[in-house]
PDB file of C-alpha atoms in Angstrom:
ATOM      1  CA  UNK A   1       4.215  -9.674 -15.010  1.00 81.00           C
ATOM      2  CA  UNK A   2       1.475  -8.587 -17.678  1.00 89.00           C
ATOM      3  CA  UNK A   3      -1.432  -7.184 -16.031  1.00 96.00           C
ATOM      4  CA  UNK A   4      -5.126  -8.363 -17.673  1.00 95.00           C
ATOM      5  CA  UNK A   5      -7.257  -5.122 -17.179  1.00 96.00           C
ATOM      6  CA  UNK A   6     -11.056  -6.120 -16.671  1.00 95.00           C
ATOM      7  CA  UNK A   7     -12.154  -3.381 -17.921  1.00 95.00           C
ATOM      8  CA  UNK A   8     -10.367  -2.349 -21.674  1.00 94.00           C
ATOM      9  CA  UNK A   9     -11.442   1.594 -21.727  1.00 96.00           C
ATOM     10  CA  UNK A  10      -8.648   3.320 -20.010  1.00 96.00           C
ATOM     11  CA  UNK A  11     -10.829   6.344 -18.904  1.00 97.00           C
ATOM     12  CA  UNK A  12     -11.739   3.363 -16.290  1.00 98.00           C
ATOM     13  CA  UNK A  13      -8.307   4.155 -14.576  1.00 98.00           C
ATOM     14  CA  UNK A  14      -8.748   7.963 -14.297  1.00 98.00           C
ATOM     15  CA  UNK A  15     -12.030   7.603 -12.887  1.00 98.00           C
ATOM     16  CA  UNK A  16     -13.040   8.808  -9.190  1.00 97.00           C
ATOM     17  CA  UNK A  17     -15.252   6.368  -6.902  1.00 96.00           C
ATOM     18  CA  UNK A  18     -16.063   6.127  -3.526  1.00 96.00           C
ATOM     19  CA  UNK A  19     -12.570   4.851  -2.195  1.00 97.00           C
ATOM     20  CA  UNK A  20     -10.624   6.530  -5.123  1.00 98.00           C
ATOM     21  CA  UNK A  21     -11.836  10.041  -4.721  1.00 98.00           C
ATOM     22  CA  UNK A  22      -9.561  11.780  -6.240  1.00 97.00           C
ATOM     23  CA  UNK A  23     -11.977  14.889  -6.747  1.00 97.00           C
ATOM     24  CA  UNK A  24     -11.709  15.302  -2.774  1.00 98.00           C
ATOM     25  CA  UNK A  25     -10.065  18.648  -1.735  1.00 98.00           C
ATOM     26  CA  UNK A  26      -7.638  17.095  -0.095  1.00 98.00           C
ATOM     27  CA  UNK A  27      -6.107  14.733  -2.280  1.00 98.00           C
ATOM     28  CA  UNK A  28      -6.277  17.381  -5.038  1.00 98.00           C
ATOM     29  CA  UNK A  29      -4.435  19.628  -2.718  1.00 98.00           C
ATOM     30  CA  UNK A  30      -2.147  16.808  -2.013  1.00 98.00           C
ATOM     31  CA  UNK A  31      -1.545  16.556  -5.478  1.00 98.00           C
ATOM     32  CA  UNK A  32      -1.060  19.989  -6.384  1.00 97.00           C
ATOM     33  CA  UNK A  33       1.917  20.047  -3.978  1.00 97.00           C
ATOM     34  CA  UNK A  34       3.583  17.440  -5.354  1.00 97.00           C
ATOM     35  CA  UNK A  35       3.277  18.339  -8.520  1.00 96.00           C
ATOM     36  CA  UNK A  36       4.435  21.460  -8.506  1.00 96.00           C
ATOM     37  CA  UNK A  37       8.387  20.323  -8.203  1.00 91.00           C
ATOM     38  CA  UNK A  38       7.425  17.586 -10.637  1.00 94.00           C
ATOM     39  CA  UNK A  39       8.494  18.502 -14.248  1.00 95.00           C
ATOM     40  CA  UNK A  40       7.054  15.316 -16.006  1.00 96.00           C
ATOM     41  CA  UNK A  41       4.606  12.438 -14.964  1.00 97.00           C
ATOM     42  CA  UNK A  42       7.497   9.891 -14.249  1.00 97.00           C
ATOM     43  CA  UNK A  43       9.164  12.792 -11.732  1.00 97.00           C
ATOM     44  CA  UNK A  44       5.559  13.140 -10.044  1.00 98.00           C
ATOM     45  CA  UNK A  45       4.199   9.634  -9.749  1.00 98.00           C
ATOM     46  CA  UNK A  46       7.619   8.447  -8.572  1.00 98.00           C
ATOM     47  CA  UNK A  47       7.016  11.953  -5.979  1.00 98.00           C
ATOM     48  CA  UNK A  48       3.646  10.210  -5.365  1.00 98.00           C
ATOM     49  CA  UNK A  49       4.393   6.903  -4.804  1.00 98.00           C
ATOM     50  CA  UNK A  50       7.544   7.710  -2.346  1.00 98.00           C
ATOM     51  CA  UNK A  51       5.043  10.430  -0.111  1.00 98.00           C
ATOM     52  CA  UNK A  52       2.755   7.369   0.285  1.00 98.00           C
ATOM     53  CA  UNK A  53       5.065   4.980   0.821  1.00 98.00           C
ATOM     54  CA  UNK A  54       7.143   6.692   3.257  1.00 97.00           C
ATOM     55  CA  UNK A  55       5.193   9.919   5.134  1.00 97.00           C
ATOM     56  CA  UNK A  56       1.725   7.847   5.353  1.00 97.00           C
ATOM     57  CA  UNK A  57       2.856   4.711   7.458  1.00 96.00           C
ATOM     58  CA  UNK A  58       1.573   1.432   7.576  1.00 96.00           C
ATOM     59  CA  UNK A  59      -1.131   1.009  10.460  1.00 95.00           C
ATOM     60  CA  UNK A  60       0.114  -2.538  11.183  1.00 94.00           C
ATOM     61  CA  UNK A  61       4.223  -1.452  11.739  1.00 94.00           C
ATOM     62  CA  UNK A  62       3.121   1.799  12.978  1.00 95.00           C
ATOM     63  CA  UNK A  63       0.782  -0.176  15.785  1.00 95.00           C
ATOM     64  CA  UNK A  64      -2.252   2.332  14.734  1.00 96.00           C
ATOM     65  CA  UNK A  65      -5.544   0.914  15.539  1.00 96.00           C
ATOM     66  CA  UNK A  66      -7.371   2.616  13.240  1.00 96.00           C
ATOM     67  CA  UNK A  67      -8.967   1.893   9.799  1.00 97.00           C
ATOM     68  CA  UNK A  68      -8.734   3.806   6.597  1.00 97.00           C
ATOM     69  CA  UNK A  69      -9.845   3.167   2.943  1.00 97.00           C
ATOM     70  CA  UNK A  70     -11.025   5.972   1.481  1.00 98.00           C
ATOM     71  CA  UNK A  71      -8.206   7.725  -0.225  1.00 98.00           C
ATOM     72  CA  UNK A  72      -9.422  11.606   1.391  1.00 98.00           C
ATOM     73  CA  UNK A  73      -9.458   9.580   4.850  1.00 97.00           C
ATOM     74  CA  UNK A  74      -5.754   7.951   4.435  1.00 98.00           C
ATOM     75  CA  UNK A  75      -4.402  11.218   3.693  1.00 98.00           C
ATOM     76  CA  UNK A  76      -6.595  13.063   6.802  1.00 98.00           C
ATOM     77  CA  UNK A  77      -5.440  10.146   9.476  1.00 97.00           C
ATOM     78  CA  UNK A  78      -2.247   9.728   7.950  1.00 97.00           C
ATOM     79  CA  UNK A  79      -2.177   5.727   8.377  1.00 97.00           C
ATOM     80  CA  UNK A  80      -3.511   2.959   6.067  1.00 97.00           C
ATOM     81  CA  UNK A  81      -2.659  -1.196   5.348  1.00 97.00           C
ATOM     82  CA  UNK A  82      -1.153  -1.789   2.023  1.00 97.00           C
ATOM     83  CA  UNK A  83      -4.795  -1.543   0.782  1.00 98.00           C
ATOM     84  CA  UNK A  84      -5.565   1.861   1.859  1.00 98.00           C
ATOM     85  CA  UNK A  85      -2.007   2.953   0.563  1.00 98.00           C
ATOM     86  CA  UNK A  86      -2.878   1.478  -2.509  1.00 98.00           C
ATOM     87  CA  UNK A  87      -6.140   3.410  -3.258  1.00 98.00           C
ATOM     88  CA  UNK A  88      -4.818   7.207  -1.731  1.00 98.00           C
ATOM     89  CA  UNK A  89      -1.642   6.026  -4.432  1.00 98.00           C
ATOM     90  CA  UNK A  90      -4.189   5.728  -7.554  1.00 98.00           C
ATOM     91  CA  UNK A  91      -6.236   8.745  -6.268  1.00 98.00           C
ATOM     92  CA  UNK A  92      -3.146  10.779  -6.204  1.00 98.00           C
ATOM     93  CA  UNK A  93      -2.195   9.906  -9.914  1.00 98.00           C
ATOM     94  CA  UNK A  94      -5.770   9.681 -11.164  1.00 98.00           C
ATOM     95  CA  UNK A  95      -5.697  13.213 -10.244  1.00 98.00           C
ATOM     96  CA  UNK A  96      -2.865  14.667 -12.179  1.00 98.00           C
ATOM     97  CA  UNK A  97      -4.599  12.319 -15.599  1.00 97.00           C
ATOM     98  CA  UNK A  98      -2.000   9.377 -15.046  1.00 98.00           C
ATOM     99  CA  UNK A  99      -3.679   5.874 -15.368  1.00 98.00           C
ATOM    100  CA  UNK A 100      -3.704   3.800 -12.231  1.00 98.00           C
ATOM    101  CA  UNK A 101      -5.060   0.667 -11.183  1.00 98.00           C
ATOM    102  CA  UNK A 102      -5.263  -1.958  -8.260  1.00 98.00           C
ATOM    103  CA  UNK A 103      -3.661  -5.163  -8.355  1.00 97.00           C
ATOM    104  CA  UNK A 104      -3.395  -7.856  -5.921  1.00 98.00           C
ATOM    105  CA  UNK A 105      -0.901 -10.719  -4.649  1.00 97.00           C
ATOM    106  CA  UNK A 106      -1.986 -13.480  -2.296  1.00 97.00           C
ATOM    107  CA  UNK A 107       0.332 -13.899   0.327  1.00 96.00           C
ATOM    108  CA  UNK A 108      -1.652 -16.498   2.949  1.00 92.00           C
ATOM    109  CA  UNK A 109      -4.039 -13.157   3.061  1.00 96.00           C
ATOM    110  CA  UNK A 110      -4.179 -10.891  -0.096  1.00 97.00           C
ATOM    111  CA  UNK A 111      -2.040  -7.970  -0.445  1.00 97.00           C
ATOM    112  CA  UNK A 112      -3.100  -4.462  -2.447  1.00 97.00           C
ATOM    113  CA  UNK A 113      -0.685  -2.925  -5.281  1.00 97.00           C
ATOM    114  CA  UNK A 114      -0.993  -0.430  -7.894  1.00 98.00           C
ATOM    115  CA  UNK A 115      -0.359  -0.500 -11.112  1.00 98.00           C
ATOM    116  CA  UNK A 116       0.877   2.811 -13.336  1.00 98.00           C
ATOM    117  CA  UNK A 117       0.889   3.714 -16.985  1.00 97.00           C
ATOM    118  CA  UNK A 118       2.892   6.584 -17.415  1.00 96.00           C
ATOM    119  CA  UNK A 119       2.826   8.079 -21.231  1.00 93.00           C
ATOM    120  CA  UNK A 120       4.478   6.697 -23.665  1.00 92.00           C
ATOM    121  CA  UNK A 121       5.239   2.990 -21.930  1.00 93.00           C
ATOM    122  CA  UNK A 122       3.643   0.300 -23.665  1.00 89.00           C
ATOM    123  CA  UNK A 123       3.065  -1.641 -20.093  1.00 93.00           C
ATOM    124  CA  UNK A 124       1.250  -1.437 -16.937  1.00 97.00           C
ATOM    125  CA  UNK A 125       4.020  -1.324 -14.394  1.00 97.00           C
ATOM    126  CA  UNK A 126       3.322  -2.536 -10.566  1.00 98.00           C
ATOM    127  CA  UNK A 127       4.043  -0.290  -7.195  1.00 98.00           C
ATOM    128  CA  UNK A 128       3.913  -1.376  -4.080  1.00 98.00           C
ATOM    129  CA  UNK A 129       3.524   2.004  -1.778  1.00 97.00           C
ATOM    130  CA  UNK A 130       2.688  -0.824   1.412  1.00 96.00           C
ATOM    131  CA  UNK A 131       6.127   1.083   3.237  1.00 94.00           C
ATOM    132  CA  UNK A 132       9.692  -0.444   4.067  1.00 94.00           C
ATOM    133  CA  UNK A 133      10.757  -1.714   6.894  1.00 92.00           C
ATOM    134  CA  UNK A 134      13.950  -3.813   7.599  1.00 93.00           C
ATOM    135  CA  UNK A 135      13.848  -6.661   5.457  1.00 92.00           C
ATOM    136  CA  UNK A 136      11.438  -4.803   3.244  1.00 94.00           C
ATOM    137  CA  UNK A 137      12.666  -2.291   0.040  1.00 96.00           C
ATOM    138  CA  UNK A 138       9.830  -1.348  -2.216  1.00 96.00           C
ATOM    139  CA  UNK A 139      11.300   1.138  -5.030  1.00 97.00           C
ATOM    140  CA  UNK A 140       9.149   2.708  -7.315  1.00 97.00           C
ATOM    141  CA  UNK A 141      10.832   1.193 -10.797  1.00 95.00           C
ATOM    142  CA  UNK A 142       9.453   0.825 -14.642  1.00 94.00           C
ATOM    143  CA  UNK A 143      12.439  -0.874 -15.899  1.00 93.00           C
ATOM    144  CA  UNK A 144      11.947  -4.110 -12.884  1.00 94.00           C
ATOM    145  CA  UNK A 145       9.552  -4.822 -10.267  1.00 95.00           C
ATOM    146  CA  UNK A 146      10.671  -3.982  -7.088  1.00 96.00           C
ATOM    147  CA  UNK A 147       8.028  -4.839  -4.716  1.00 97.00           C
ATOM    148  CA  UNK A 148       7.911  -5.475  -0.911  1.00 96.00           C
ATOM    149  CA  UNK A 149       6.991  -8.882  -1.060  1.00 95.00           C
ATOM    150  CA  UNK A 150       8.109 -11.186  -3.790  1.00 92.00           C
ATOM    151  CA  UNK A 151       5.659 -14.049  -3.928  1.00 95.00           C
ATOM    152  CA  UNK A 152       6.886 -17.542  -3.340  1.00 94.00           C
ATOM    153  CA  UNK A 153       5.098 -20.389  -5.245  1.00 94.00           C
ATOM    154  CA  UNK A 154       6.492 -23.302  -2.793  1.00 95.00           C
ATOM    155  CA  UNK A 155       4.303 -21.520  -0.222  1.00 94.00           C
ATOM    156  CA  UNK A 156       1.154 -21.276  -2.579  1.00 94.00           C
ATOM    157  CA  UNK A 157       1.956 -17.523  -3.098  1.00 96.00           C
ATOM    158  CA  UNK A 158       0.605 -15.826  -6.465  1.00 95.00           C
ATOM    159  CA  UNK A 159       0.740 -12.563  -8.769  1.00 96.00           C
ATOM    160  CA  UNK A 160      -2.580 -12.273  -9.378  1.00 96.00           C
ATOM    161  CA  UNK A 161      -2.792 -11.138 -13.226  1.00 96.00           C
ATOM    162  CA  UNK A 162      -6.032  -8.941 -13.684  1.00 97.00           C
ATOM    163  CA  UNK A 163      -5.992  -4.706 -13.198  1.00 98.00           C
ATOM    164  CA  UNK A 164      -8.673  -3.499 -11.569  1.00 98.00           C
ATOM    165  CA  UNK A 165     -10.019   0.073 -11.890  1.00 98.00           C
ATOM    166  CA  UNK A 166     -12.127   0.208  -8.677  1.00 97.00           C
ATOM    167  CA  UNK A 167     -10.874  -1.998  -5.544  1.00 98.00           C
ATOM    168  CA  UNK A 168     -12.142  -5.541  -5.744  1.00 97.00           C
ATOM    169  CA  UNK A 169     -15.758  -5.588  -3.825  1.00 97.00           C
ATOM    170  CA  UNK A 170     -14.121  -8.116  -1.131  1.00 96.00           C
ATOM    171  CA  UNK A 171     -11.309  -5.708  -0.228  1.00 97.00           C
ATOM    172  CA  UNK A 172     -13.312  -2.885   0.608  1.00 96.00           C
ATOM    173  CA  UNK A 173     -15.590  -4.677   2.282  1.00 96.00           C
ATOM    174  CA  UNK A 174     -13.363  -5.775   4.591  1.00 96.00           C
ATOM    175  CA  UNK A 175     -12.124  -2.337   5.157  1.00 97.00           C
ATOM    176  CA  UNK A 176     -15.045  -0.852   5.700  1.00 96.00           C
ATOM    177  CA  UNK A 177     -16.854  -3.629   8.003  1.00 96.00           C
ATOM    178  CA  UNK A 178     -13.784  -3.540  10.215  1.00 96.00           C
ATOM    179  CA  UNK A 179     -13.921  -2.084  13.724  1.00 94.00           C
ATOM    180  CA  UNK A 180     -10.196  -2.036  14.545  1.00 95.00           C
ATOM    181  CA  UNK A 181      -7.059  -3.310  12.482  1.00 93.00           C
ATOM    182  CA  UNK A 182      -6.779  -6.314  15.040  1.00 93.00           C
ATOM    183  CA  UNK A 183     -10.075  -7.226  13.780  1.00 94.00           C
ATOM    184  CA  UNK A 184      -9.493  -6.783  10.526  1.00 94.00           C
ATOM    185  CA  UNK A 185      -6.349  -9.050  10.313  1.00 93.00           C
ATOM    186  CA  UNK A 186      -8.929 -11.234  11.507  1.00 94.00           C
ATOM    187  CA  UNK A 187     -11.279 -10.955   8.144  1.00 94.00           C
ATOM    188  CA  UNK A 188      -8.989 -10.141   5.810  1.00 95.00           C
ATOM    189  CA  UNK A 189      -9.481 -12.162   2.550  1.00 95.00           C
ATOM    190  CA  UNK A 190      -7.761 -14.998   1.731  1.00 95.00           C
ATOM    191  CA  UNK A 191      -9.204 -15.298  -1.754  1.00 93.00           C
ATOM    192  CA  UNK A 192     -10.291 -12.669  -4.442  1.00 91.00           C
TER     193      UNK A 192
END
């Protein structure tokens, strides 16, 4: 899928903001160790991208209560929805100077992905660190998407085509207006 970035300066996607605070200590220190076995920027966001994906699980399969969205918070509680994966995921290759965005697919409610641009590739290429489960095998891949959920148009399922740099305003409002995860499978958008 080609990816529509609203914003056309690619500094945009190294940039820290509230949810993608990649200055924090913590992600930096995240960062620092995973880097440090990483010899390229392929070897370390593909390092990245498999830590989230499989040492920070999902709140909703891991039955955790509890909200995250800020990418410092995900990494301190260790839990996170696909959207909170998605934004500790960009913070973690904003902060080794890899361009990442957020990208979204509505699936009844929407869903959070990133998007990568490693040096040298021509293309943004979509990662879905949401975590696998049975039935669900999310790889991190440039030459195919391999995401957890492939949308289905005969259920009114889309890609949605633009790249943010900073999460959509809905999204983190969302996140950060809900009291619980049960209530926020309650308000999750529908609609970007």
């Amino acid at each position: 899928m080609e990816l529509i970035p609203n914003n056309p300066d690619i500094s945009a996607y190294l940039a820290a903001d509230e949810a993608i605070d990649h200055k924090h200590p913590r992600v930096r220190a995240t960062a620092a160790t995973l880097s440090a076995d990483a010899p390229d920027a392929y070897t370390y966001a593909k390092a990245a991208f498999e830590f989230v994906r499989d040492i920070i699980p999902h709140s909703q399969d891991a039955g955790d209560p509890r909200v995250t969205w800020r990418a410092s918070g995900v990494l301190a509680q260790r839990t996170g929805i696909c959207h909170a994966k998605a934004h500790v995921l960009v913070a973690l290759l904003r902060a080794e100077g890899i361009p990442a965005g957020l990208c979204y697919q509505k699936l009844g409610v929407i869903h959070g992905l990133v998007a990568v641009k490693l040096p040298g590739e021509e293309r943004w290429a979509r990662q879905d660190p949401r975590g696998n489960r049975p039935g669900v095998d999310a790889q991190f891949r440039l030459d195919r998407e391999q995401l957890a959920f492939p949308v289905r148009p005969e259920c009114n399922e889309l890609d949605l085509p633009v790249l943010f740099a900073e999460p959509h305003p809905v999204v983190l409002q969302c996140l950060r207006e809900a009291v619980d995860r049960p209530h926020l499978w309650q308000t999750l958008p529908t609609d970007l």
